[in-house]
Coordinates of C-alpha atoms and ligand atoms in Angstrom, one line a residue:
X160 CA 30.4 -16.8 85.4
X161 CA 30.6 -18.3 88.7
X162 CA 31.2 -17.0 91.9
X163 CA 29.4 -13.9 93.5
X164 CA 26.3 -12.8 92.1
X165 CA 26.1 -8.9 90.8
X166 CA 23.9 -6.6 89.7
X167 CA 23.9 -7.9 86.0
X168 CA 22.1 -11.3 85.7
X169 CA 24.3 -14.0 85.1
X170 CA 23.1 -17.0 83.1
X171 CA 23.8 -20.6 82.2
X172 CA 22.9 -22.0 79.4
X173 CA 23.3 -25.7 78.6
X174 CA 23.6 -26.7 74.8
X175 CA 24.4 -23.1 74.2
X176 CA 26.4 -24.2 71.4
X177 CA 23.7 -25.7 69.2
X178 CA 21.5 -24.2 66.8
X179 CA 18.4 -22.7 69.1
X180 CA 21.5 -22.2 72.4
X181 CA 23.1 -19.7 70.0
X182 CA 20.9 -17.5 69.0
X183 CA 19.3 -17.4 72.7
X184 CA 23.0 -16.5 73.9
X185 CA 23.1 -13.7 71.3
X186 CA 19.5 -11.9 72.7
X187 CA 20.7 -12.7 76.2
X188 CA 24.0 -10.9 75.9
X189 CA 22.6 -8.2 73.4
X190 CA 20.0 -7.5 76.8
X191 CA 23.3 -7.0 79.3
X192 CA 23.1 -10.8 80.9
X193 CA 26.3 -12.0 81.8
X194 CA 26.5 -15.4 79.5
X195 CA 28.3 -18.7 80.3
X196 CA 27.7 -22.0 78.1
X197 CA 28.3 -25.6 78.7
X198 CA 28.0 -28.1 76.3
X199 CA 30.2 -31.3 74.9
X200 CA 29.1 -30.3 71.6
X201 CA 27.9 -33.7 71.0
X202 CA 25.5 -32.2 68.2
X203 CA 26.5 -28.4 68.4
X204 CA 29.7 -26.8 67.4
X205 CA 31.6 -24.3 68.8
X206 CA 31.1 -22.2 65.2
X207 CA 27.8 -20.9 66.3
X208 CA 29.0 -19.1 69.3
X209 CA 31.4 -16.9 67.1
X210 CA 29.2 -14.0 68.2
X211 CA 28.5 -14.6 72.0
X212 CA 32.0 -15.4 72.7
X213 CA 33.1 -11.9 70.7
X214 CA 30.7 -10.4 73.1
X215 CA 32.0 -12.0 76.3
X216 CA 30.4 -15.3 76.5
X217 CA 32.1 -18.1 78.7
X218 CA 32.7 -21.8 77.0
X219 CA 32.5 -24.4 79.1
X220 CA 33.2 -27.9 77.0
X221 CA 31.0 -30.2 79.3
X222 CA 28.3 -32.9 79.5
X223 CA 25.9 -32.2 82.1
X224 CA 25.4 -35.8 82.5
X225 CA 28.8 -35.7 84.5
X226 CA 28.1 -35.4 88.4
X227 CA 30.9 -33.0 88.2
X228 CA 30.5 -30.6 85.4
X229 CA 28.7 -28.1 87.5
X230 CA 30.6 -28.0 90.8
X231 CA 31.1 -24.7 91.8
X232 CA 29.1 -22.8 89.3
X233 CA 26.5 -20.1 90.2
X234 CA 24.5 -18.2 88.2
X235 CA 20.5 -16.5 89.0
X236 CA 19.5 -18.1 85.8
X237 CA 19.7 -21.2 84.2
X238 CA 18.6 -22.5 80.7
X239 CA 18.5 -26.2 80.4
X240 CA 18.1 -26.6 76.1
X241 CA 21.4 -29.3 76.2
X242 CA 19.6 -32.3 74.3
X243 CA 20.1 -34.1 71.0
X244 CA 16.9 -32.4 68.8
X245 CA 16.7 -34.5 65.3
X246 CA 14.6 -37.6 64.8
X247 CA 18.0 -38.8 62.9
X248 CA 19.7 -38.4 66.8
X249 CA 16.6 -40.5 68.5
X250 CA 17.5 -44.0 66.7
X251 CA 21.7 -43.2 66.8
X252 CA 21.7 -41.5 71.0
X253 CA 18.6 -43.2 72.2
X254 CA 20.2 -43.5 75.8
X255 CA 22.3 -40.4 75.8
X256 CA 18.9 -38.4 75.0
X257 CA 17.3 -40.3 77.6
X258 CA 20.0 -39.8 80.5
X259 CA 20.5 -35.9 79.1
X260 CA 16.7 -35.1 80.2
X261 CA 16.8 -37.3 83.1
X262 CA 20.2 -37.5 85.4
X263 CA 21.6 -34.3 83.1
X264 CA 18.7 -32.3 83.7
X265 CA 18.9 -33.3 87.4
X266 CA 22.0 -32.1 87.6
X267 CA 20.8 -28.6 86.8
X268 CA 17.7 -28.7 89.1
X269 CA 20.3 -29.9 91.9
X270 CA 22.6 -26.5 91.4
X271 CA 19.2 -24.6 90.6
X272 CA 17.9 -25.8 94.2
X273 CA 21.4 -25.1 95.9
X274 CA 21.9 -21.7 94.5
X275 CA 18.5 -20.9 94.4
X276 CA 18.5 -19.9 90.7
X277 CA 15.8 -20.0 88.1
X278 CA 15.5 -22.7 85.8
X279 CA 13.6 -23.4 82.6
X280 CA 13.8 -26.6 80.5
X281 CA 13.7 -26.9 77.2
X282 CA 10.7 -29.3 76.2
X283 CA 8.5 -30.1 73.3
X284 CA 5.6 -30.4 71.1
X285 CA 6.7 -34.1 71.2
X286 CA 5.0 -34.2 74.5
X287 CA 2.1 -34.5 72.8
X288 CA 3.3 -37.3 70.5
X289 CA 1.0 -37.8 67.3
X290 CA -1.9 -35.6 68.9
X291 CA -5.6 -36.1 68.5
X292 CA -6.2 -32.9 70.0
X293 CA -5.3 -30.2 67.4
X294 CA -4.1 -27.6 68.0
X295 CA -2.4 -28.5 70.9
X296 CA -3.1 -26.3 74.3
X297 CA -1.0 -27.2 76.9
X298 CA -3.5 -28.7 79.1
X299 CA -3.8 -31.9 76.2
X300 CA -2.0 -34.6 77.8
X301 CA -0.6 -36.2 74.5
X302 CA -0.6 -39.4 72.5
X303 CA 2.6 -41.3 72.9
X304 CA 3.9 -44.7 72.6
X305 CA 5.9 -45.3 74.7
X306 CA 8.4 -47.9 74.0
X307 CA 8.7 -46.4 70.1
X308 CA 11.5 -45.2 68.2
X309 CA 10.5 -41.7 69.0
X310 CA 10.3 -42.1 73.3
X311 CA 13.5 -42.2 74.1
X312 CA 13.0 -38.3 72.7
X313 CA 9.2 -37.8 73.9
X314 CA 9.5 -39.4 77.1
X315 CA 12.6 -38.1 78.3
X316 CA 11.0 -34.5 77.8
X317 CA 8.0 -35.9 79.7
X318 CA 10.0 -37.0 82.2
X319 CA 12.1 -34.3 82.3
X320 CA 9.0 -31.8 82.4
X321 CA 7.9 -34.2 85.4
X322 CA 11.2 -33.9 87.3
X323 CA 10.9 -29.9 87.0
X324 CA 7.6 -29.8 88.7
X325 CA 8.6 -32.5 91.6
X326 CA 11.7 -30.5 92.4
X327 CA 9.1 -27.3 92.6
X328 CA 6.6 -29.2 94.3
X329 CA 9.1 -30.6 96.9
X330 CA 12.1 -27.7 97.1
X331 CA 11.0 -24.5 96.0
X332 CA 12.8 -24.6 93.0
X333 CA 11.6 -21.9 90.7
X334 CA 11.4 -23.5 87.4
X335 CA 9.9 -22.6 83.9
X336 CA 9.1 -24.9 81.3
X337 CA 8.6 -24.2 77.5
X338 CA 6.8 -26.5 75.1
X339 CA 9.4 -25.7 71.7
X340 CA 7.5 -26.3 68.2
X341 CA 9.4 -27.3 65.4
X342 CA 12.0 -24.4 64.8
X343 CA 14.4 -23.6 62.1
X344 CA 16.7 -20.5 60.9
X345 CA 20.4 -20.5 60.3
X346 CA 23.2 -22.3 62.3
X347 CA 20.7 -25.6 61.9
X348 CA 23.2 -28.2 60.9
X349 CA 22.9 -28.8 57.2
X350 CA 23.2 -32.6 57.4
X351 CA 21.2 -32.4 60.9
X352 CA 18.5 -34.7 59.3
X353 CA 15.3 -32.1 59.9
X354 CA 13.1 -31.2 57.1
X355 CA 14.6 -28.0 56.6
X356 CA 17.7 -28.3 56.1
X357 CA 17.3 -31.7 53.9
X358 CA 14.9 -29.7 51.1
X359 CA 17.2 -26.6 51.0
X360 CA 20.3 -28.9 50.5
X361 CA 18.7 -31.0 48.7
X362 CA 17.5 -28.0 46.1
X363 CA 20.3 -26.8 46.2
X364 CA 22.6 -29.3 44.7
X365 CA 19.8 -30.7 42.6
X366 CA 18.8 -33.6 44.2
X367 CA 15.0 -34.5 44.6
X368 CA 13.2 -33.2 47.9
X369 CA 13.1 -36.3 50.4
X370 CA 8.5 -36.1 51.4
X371 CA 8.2 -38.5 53.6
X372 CA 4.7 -40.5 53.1
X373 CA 2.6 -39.0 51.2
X374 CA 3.5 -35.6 52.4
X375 CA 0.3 -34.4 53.9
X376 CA 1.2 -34.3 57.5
X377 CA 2.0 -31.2 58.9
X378 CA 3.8 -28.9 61.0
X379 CA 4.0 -25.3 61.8
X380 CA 7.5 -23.5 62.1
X381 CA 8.9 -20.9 63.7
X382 CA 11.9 -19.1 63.1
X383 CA 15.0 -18.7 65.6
X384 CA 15.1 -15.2 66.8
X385 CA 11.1 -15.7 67.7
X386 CA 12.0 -18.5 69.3
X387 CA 14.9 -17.2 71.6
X388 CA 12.7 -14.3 72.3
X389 CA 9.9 -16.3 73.7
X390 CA 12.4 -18.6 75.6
X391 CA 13.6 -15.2 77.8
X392 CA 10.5 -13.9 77.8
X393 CA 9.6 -17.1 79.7
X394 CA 11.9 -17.2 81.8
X395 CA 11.3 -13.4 82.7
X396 CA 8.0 -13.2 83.1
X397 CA 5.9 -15.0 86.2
X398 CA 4.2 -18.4 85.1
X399 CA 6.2 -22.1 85.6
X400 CA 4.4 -23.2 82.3
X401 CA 4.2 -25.3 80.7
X402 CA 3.9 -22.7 78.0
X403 CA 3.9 -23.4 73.8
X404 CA 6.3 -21.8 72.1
X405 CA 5.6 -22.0 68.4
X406 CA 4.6 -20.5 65.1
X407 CA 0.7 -21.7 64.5
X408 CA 0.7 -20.9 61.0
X409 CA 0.4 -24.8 59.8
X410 CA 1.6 -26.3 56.6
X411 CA 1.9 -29.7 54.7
X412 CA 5.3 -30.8 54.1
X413 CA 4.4 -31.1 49.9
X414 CA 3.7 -27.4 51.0
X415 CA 7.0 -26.9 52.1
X416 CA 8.4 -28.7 49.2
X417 CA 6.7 -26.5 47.1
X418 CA 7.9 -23.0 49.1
X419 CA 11.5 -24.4 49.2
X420 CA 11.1 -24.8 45.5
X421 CA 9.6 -21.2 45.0
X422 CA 12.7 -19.5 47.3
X423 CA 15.5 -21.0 45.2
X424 CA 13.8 -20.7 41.9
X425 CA 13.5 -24.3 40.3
X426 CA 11.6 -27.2 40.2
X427 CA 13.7 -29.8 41.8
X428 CA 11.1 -33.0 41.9
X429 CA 9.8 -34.8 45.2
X430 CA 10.7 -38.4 45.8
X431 CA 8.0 -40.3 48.6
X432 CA 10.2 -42.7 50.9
X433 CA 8.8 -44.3 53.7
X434 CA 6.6 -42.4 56.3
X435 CA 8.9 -43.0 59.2
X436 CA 7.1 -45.3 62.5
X437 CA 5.0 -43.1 64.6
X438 CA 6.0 -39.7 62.8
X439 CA 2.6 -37.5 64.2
X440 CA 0.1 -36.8 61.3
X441 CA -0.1 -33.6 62.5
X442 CA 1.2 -30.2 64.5
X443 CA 0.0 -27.0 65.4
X444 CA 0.5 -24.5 68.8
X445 CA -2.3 -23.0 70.0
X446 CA -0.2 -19.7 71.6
X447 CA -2.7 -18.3 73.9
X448 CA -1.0 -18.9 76.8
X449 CA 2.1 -17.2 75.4
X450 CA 0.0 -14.2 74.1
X451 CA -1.7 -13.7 77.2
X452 CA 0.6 -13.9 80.0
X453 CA 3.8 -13.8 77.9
X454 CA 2.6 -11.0 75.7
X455 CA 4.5 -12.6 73.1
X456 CA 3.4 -14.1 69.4
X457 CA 6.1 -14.9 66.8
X458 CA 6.4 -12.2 64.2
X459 CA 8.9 -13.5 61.8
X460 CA 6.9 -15.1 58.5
X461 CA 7.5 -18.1 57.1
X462 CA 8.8 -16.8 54.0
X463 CA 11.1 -14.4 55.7
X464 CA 12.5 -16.5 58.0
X465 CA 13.2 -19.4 54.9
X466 CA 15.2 -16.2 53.0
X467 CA 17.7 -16.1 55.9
X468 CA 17.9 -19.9 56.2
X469 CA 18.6 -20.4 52.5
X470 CA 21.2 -17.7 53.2
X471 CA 23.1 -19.4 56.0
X472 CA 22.6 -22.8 53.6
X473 CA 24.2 -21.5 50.6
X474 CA 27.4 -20.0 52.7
X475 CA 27.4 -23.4 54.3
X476 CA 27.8 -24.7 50.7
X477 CA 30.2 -22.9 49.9
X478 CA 32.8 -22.8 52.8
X479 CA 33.1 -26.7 52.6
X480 CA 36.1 -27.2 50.1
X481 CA 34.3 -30.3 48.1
X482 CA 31.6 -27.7 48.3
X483 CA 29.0 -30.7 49.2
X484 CA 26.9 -31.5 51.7
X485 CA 25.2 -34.6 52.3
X486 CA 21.2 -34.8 53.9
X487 CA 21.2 -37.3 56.4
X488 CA 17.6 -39.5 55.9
X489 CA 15.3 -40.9 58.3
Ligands
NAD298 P1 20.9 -28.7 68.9 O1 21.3 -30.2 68.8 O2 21.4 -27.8 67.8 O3 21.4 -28.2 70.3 C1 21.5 -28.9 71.4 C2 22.8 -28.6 72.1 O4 22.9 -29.4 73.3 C3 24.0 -29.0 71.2 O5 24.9 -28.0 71.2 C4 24.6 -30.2 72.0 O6 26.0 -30.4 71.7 C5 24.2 -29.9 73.4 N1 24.1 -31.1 74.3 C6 23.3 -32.2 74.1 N2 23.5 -33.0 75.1 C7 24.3 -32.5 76.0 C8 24.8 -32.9 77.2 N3 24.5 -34.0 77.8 N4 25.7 -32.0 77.9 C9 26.0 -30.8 77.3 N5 25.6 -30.4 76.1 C10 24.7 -31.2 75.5 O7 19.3 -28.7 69.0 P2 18.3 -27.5 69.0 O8 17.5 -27.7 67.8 O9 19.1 -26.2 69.1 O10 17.5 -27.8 70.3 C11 17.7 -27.2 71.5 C12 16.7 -27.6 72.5 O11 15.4 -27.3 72.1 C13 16.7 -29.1 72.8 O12 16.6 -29.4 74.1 C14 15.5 -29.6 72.0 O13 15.0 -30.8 72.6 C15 14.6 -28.4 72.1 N6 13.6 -28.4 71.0 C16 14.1 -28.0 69.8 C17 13.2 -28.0 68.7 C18 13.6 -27.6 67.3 O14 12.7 -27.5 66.4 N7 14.8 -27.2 67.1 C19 11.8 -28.3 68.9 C20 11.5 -28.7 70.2 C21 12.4 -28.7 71.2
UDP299 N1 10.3 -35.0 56.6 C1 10.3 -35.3 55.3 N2 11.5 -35.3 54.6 C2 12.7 -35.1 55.3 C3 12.7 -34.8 56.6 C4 11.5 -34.7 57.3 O1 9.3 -35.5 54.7 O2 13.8 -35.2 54.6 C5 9.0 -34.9 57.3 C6 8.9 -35.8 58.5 O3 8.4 -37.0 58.2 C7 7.9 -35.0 59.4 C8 8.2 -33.5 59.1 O4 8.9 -33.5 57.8 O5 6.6 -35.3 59.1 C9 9.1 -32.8 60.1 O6 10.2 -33.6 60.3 P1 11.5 -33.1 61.2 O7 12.4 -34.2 61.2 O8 11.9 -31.8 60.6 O9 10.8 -32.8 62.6 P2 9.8 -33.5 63.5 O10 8.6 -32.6 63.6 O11 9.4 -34.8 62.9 O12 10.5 -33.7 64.8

């Protein structure tokens, strides 16, 4: 972890204990870096790093909002993905997720600039709030309200994305920034809220799916391992970004219903509750900026990638001794 910097790459990465962290902390060590975590496991659990820590991963049980979590750490990398992720988080850690992307992600640009070590931050298709561009390319500037329930989320990534590219402008500081689309694939937190994991449990222990609206807005998804991949290829390769990092294959969320319905076999019914305030209408990467100077595309399918999910969902069932689990609701 800290300390003098060898031959194999050593890496941070903050909110390596949540559901996308863990899997990137996996690829990194299965490549040969040298892998240290910090997180306060506010929303992540220390669970999904079962793997990395069998394979030499460091735990650091931190906030990075603390001036002095990082003091005397050194790495040549440095993954910033620590930030609350659910639109179920944005009305219950409003000023957490907005001090996590601002004075948090500071932090890291500060130890990035003294150490002189790459950084890439973790930001989001909610840049682009409920987009009139679709799909979105990175050089759409967005559609966001500002002062809704949703900005504490969207405009701490903005701000956050903003903050990377002044401490470039001004120090040098080699940064990377991904745009994540909505992602899913085991160690997602089965009461975490996201439409995943609320139809699987929900079809699972027979309740009806939870379709927000009407159920014709969409999204596109892409699974984990993709995701990580993308994320190191990033932060490998030579471009600052912003760069989208997301499945474009584009579905409704009746659609989804429907699929969800198809992997477990039954017909569990939809109920329609309210449309939450400002949820975007619709979502969709365009990738070419990954494909062209990233050389990567996701290559996981949808229906794949839900298989595995409903895998990690059913052992989740099972390991609780009520054997219950209850979807949190927007
Ligand atoms: P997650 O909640 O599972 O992981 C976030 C991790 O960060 C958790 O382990 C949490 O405990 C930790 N954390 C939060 N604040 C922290 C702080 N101040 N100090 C230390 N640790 C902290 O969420 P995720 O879905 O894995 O998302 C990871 C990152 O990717 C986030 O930055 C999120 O904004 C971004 N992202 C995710 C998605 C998605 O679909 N999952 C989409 C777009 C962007
Ligand atoms: N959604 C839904 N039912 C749920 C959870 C989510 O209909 O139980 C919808 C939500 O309104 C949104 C989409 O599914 O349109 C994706 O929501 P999620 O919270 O997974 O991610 P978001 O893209 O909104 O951040």
């Amino acid at each position: 972890m800290s300390g003098v910097k060898t031959q194999q790459k050593s890496v941070l990465v903050a909110g390596g204990a949540g559901f996308i962290g863990s899997h990137l902390c996996d690829l990194l060590l299965a490549q040969g870096f040298r892998v240290t975590v910090v997180d306060n496991l506010i929303t992540g659990r220390k669970q999904n790093l079962q793997t990395a820590l069998s394979q030499g991963a460091e735990f650091l049980e931190r906030d990075i909002n603390d001036p002095q979590a990082l003091q005397g750490l050194e790495f040549d990398q440095i993954y910033n993905l620590a930030s609350p992720a659910s639109p179920v988080d944005f009305s219950r850690l409003p000023v957490f997720i907005m001090n996590t992307a601002s004075q948090g992600h500071a932090h890291l640009l500060e130890l990035a600039r003294a150490t002189k070590a790459r950084i890439l931050f973790a930001s989001t298709s909610e840049v682009y709030g409920d987009p009139a561009v679709h799909p979105q390319r990175e050089d759409y500037f967005g559609n966001v309200n500002p002062i809704g329930p949703r900005s504490c989320y969207d405009e701490a990534k903005r701000y956050g994305e903003a903050l990377s590219f002044s401490y470039h402008r001004a120090y040098g500081v080699d940064i990377r920034v991904a745009r994540i689309f909505n992602t899913y694939g085991p160690r997602m937190r089965p009461d975490d809220g996201r439409i995943i994991p609320n139809f699987f449990m929900q079809a699972l222990q027979g309740q009806a799916l939870s379709v927000y609206g009407n159920g014709s807005q969409t999204r596109s998804f892409c699974y984990v391992s993709d995701l990580a991949l993308g994320l190191m290829k990033l932060m490998q390769g030579s471009i600052t970004g912003p760069v989208n990092i997301g499945n474009p294959r584009e579905n409704t969320v009746l659609e989804i219903a429907l699929i969800v319905n198809q992997l477990i076999g039954n017909k569990t019914p939809v109920r329609h509750l309210p449309l939450p305030e400002n949820d975007p209408k619709q979502r969709r990467p365009d990738i070419s900026r990954a494909e062209e100077s990233l050389a990567w595309r996701p290559s996981v399918s949808l229906e794949e990638g839900l298989q595995q999910t409903l895998a990690f969902f059913r052992q989740e069932l099972a390991s609780r001794p009520e054997g219950v689990i209850t979807p949190t609701l927007g």
